[in-house]
mmCIF file of C-alpha atoms and ligand atoms in Angstrom:
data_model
loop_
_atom_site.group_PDB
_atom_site.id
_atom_site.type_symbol
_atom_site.label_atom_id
_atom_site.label_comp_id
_atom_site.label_asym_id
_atom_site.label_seq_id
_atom_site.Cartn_x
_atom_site.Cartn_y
_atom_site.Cartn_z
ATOM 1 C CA UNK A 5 85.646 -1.945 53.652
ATOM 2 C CA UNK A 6 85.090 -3.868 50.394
ATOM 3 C CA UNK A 7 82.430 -2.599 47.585
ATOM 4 C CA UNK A 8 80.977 -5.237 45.724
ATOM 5 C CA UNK A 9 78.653 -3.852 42.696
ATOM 6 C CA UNK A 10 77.436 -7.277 40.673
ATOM 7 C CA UNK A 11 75.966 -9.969 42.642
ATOM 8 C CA UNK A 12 78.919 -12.270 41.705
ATOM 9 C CA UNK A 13 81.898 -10.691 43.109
ATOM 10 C CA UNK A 14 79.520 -10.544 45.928
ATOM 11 C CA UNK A 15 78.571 -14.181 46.669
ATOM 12 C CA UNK A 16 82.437 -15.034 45.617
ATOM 13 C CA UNK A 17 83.454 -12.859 48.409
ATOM 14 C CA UNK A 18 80.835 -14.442 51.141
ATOM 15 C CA UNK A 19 82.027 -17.889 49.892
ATOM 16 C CA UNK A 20 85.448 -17.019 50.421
ATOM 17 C CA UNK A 21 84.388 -15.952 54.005
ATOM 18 C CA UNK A 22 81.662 -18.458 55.301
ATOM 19 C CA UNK A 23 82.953 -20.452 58.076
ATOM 20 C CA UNK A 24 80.528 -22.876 59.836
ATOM 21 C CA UNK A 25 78.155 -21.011 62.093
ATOM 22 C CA UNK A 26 78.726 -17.804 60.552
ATOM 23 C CA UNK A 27 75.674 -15.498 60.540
ATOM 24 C CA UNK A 28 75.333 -12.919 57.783
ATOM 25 C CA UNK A 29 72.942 -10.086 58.353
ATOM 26 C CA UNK A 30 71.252 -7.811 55.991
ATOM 27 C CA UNK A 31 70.333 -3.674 56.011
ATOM 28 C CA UNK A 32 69.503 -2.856 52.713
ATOM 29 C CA UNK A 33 68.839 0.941 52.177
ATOM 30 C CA UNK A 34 68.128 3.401 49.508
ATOM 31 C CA UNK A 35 71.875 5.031 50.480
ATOM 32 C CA UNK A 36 71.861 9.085 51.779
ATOM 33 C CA UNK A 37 72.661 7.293 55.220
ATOM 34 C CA UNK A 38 71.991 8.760 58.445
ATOM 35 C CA UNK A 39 72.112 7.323 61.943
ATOM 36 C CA UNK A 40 68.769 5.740 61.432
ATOM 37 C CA UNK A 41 70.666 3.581 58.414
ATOM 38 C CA UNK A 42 73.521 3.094 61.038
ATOM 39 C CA UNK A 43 71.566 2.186 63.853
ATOM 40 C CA UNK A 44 70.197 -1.100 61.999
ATOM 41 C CA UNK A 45 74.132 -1.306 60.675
ATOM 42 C CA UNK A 46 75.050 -1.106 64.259
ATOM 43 C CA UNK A 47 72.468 -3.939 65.079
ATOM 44 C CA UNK A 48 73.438 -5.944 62.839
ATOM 45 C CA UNK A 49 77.034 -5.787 63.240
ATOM 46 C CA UNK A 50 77.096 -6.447 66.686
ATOM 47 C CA UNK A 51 74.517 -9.598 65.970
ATOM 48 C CA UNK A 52 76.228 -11.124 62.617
ATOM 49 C CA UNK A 53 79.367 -11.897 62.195
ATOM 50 C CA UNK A 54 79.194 -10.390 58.563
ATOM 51 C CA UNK A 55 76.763 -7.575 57.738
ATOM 52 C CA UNK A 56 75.792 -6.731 54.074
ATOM 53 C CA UNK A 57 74.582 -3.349 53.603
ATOM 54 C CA UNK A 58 72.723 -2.817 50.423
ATOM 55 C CA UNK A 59 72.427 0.910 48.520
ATOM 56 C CA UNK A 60 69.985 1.436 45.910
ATOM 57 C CA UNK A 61 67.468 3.301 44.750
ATOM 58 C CA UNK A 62 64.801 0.831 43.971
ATOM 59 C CA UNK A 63 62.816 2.648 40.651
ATOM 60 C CA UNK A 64 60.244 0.237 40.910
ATOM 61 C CA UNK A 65 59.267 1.351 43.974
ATOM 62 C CA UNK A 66 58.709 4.928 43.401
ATOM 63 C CA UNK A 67 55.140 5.812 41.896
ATOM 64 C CA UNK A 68 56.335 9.289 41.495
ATOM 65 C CA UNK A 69 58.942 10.588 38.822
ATOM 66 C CA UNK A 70 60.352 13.563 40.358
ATOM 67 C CA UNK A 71 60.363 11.616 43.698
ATOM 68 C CA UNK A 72 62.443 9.238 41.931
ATOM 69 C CA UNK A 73 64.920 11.797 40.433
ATOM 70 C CA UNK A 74 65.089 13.760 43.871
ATOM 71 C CA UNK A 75 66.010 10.897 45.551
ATOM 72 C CA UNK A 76 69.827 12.196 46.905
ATOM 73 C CA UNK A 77 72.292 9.973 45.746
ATOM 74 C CA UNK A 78 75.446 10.333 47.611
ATOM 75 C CA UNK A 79 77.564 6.870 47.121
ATOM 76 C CA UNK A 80 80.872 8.402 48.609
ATOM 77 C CA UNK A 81 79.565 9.937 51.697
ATOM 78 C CA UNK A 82 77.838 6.954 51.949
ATOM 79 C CA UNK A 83 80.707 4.651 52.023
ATOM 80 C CA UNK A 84 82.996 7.011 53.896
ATOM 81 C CA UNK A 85 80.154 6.927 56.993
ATOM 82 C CA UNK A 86 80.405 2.875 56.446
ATOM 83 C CA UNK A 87 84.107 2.877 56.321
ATOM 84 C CA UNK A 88 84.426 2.090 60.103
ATOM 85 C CA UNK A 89 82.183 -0.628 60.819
ATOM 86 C CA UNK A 90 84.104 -3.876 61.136
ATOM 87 C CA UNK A 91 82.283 -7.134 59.579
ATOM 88 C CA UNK A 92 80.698 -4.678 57.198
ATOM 89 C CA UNK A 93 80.781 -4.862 53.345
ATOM 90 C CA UNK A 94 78.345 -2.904 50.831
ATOM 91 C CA UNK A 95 76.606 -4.420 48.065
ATOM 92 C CA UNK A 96 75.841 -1.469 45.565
ATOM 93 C CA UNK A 97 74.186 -2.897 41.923
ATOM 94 C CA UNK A 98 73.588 -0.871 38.813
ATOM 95 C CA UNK A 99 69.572 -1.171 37.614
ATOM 96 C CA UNK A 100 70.713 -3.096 34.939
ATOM 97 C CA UNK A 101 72.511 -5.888 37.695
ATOM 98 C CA UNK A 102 69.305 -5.828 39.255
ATOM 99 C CA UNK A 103 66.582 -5.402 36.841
ATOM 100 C CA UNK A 104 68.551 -7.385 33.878
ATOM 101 C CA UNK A 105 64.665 -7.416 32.462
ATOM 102 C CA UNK A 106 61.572 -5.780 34.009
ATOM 103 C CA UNK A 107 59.430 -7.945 36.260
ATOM 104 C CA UNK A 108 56.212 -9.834 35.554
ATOM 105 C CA UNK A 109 55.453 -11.179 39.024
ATOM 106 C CA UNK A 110 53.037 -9.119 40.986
ATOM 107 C CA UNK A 111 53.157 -9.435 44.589
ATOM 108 C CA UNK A 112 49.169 -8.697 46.730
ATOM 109 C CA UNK A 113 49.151 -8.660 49.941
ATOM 110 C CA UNK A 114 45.897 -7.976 50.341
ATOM 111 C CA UNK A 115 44.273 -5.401 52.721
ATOM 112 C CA UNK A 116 47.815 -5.167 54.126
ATOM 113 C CA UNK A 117 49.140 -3.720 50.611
ATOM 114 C CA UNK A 118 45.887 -1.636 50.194
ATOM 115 C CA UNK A 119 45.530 1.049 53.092
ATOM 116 C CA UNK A 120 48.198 3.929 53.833
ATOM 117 C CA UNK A 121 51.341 4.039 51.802
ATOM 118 C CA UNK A 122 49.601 1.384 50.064
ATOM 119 C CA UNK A 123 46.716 3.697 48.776
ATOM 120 C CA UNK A 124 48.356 6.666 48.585
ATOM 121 C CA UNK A 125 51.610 5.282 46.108
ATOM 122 C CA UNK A 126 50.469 2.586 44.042
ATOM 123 C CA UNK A 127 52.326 -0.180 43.545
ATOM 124 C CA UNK A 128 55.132 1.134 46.023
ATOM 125 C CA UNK A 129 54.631 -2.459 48.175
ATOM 126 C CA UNK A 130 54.764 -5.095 44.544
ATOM 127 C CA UNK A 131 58.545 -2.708 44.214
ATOM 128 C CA UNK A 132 59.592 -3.436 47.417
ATOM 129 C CA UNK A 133 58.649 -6.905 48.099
ATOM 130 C CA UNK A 134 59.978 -7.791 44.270
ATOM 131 C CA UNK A 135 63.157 -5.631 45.672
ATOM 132 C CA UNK A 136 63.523 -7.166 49.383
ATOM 133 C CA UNK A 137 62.932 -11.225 47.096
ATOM 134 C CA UNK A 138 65.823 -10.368 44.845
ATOM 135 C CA UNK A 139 68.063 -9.126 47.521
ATOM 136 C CA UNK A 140 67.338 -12.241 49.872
ATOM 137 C CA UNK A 141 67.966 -14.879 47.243
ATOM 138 C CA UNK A 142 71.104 -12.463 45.961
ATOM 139 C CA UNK A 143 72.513 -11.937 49.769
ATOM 140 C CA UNK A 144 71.265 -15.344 51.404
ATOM 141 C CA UNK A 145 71.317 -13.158 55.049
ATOM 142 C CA UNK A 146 69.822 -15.420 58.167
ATOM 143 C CA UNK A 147 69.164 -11.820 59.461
ATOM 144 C CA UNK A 148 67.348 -8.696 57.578
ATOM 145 C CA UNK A 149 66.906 -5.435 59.742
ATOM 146 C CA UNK A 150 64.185 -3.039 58.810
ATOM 147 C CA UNK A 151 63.341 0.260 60.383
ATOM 148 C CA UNK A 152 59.747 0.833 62.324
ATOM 149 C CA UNK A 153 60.304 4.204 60.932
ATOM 150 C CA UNK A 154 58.234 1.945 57.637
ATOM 151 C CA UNK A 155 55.964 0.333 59.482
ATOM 152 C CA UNK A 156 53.510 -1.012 56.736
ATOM 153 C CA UNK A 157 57.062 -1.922 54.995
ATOM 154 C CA UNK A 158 57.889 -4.402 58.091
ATOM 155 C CA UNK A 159 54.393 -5.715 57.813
ATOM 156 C CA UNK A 160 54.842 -6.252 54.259
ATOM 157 C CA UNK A 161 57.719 -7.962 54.490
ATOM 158 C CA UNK A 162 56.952 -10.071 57.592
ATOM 159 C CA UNK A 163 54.243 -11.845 55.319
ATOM 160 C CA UNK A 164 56.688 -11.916 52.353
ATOM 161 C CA UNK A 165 58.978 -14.144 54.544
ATOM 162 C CA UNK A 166 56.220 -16.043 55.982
ATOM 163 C CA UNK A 167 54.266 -16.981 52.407
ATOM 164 C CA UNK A 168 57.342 -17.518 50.400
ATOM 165 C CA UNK A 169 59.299 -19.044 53.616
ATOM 166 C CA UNK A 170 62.457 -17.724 53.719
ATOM 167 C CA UNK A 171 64.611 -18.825 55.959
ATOM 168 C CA UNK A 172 65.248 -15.231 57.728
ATOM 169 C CA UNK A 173 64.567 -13.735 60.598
ATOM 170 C CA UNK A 174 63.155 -9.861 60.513
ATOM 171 C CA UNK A 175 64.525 -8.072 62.907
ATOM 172 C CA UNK A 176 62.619 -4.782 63.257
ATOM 173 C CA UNK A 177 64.482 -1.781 64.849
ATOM 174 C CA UNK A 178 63.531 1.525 66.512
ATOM 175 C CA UNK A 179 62.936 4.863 64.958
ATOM 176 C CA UNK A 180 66.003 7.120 64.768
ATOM 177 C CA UNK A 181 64.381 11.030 65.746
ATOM 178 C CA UNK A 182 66.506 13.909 66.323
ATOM 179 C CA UNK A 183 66.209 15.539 69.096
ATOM 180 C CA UNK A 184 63.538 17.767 68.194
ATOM 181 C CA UNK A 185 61.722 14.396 67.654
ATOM 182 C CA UNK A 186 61.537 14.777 63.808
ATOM 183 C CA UNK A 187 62.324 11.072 62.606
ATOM 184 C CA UNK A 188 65.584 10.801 60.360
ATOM 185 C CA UNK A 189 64.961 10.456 56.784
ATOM 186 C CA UNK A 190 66.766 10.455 53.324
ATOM 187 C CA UNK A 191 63.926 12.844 52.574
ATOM 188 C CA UNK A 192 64.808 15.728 55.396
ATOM 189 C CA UNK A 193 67.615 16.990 53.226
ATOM 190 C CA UNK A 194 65.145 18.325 51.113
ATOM 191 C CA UNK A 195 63.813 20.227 53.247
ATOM 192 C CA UNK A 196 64.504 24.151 53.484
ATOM 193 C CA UNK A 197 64.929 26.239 56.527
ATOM 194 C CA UNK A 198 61.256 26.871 57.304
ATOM 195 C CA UNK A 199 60.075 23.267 56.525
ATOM 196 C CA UNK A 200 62.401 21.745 58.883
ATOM 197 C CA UNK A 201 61.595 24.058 61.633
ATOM 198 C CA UNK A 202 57.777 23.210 61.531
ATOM 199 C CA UNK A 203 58.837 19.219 60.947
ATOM 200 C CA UNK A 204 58.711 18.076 64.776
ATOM 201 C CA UNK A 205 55.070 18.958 64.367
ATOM 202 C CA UNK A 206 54.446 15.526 62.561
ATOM 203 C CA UNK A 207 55.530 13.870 65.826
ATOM 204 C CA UNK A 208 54.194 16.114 68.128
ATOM 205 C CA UNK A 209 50.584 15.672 66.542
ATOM 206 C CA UNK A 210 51.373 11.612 67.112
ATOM 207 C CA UNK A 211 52.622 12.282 70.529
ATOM 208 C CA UNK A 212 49.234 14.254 71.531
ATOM 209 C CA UNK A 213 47.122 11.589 69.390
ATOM 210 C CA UNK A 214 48.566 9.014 71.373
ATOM 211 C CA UNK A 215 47.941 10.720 74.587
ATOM 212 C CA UNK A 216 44.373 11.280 73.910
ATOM 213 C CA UNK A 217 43.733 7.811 73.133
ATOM 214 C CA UNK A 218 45.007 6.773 76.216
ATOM 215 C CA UNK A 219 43.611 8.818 78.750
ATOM 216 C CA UNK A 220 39.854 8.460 77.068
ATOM 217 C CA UNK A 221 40.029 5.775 74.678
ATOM 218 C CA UNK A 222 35.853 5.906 74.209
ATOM 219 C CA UNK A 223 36.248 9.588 72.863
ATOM 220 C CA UNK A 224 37.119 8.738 69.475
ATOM 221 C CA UNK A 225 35.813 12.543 68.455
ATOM 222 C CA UNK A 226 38.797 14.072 70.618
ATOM 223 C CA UNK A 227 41.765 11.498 69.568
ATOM 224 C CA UNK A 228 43.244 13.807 66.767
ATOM 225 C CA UNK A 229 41.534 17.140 66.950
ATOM 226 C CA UNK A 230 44.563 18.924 68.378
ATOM 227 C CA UNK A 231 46.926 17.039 66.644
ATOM 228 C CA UNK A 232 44.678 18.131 63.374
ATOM 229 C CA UNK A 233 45.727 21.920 64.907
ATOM 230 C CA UNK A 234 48.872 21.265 65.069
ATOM 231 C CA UNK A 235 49.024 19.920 61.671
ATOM 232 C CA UNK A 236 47.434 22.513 59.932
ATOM 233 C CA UNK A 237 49.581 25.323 61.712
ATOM 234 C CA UNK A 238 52.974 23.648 60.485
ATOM 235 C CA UNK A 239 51.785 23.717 56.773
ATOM 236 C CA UNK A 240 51.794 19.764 56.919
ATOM 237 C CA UNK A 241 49.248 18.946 53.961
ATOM 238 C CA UNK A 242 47.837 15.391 55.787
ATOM 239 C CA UNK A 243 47.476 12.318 53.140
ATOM 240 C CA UNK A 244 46.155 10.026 55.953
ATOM 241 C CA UNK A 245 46.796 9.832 59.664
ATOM 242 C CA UNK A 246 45.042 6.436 61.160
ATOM 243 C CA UNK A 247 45.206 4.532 64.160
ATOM 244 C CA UNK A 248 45.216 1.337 63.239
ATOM 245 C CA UNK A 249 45.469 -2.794 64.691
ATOM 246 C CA UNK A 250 49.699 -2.890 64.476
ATOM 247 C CA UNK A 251 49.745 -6.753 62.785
ATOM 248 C CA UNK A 252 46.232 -6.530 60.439
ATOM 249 C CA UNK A 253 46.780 -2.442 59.848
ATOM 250 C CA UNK A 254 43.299 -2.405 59.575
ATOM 251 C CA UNK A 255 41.592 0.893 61.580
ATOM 252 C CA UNK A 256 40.486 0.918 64.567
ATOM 253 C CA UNK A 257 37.529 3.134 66.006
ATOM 254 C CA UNK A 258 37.206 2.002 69.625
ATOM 255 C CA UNK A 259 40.864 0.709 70.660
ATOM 256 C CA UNK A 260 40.791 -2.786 73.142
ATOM 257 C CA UNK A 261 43.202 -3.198 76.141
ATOM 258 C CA UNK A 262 44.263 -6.717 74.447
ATOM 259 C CA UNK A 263 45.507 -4.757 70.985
ATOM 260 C CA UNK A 264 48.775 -3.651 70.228
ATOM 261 C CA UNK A 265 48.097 0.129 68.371
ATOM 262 C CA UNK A 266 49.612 1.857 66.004
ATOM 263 C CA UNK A 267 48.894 5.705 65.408
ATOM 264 C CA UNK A 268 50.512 6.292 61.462
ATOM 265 C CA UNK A 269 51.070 9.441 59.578
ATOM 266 C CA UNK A 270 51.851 10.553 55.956
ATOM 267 C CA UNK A 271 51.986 13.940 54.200
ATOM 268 C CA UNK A 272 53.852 16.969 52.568
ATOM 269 C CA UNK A 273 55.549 19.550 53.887
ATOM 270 C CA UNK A 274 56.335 21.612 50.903
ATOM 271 C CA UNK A 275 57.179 19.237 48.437
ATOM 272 C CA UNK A 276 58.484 16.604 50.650
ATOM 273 C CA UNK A 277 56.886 13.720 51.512
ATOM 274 C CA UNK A 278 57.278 12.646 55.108
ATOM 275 C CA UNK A 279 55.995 9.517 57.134
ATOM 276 C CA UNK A 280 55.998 8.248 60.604
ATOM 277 C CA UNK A 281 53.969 6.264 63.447
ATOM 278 C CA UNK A 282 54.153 5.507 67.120
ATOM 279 C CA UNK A 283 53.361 2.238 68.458
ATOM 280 C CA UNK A 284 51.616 1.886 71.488
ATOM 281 C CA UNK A 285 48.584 0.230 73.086
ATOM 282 C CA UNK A 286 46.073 0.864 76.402
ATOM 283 C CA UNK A 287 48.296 -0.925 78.715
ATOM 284 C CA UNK A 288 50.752 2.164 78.812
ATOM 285 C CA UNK A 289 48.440 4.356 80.281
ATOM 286 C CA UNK A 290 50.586 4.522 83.415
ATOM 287 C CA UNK A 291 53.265 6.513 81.498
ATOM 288 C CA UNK A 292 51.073 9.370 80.445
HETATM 289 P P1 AMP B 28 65.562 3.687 53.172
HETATM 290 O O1 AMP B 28 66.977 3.990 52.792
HETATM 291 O O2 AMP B 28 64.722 4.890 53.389
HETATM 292 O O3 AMP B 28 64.921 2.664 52.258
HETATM 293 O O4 AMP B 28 65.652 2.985 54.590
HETATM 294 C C1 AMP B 28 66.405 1.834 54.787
HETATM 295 C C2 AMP B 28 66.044 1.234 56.111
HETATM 296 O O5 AMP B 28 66.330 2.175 57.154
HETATM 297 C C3 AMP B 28 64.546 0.905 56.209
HETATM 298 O O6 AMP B 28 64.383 -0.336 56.868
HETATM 299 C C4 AMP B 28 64.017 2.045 57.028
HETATM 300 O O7 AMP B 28 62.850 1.721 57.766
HETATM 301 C C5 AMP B 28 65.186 2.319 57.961
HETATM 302 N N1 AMP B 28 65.098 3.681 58.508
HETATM 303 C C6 AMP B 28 64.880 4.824 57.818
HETATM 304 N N2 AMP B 28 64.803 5.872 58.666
HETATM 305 C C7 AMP B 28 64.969 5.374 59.906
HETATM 306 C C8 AMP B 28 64.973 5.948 61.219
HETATM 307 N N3 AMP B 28 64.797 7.255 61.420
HETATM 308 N N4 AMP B 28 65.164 5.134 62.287
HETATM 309 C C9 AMP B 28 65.346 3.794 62.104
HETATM 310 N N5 AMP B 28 65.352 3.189 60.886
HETATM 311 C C10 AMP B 28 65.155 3.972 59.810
#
């Protein structure tokens, strides 16, 4: 599997390789892959007949400086895990290949920007979407895959495509969990023995959330008042946990059969900051 680290032995390489109806898909990641990463690799591979897998850690993204230098940073196990994926090359850049000079544009997106991650790291969505640009013009995919894992993130970036039309489709995959239902995450490493034993709590709080809603969605008092329990037993130090409209993210207080939901949750455990969500709306009542 070919390594390409500046942006022009990259594009010489998918020149070399374009045919005519060849579809080029693209995962970009922070690297410290796990089978969440490999899932959308899988995806893509299967969909494309190239895939280019991005790894780097964006620093404009990060509002937080020891966030930023925690961030693990394993290129060679990274590559190693890639190493068997046919159709699959990785496009690793230095800051200085991708931030030759620091950015003026400022991306808003509005109230969509504003609420959850949006609130609670400042600025994280302008990193990202000035991120997910450059790597669109620099790969030229027809196909990105994102994780639901970042919800708000596949928002985001649905409305960056749609605005600045480019000609992509999103491709939005399912969360990865282990089987404790803990969702995968660069982040879990960091976690020590106790922390990860109380982690499943984040989705079993969701879980329960999402069952209360749906057996009495009027009782907005009782929708997270166990989960809050749970929560608070597991050490998990809440930052916010909505349920909100999935496409506006705006909150919702009495949920309609008509609305596609989306229960979202961010906090510490320790010092590691974990996030996930469950989507979901009144029509899957049945199931609980
Ligand atoms: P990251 O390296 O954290 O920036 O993630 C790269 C991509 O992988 C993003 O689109 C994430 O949403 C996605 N991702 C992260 N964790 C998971 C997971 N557990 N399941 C599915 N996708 C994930």
């Amino acid at each position: 599997m070919q390594v390409f680290n500046t942006v022009s032995a990259l594009n010489s390489f998918l020149e070399e390789n374009k045919v005519v109806g060849f579809r080029l898909g693209l995962v970009p990641t922070m690297g410290a892959l796990h089978e969440g990463h490999l899932a959308l690799i899988r995806q893509s591979v299967e969909e494309n007949e190239l895939t280019v897998c991005s790894i780097f850690v964006n620093p404009i993204q990060f509002n937080n400086a020891e966030d930023l230098e925690k961030y693990p940073r394993v290129m060679d196990a990274d590559i190693a895990l890639l190493k068997t994926f046919p159709g699959l090359v990785v496009f690793a850049p230095s800051s200085p290949e991708m931030y030759p000079q620091k950015p003026l544009i400022h991306f808003d997106f509005g109230a969509l920007g504003q609420v959850m991650e949006g609130k609670f790291r400042t600025g994280h969505f302008n990193g990202v979407a000035i991120v997910v640009s450059k790597l669109f013009h620099m790969v030229q995919p027809n196909r990105a895959y994102f994780g639901q894992k970042d919800l708000q993130q596949c928002m985001v970036i649905r409305r960056l495509i749609e605005d600045l039309s480019f000609p992509i489709e999103l491709k939005i995959c399912d969360t990865i969990r282990e089987p404790d239902g803990l969702a995968l995450s660069s982040r879990n490493r960091r976690l020590n023995p106790s922390e990860r034993q109380a982690a499943p709590a984040i989705y079993q709080a969701l879980s329960l959330a999402r069952d209360h809603i749906l057996s009495d969605p009027q009782n907005r008092a009782a929708f997270f008042e166990e989960s809050e329990a749970i929560l608070k037993k597991a050490n998990f130090q809440v930052e916010y946990f909505q349920l909100v409209d999935l496409h506006s993210l705006e909150e919702v207080q009495v949920p309609e059969a008509k609305q596609t939901l989306a229960l979202c949750i961010a906090g510490y455990l320790g010092s590691v900051r974990l996030l996930d969500n469950l989507i979901f709306s009144l029509a899957d009542k049945k199931n609980v």
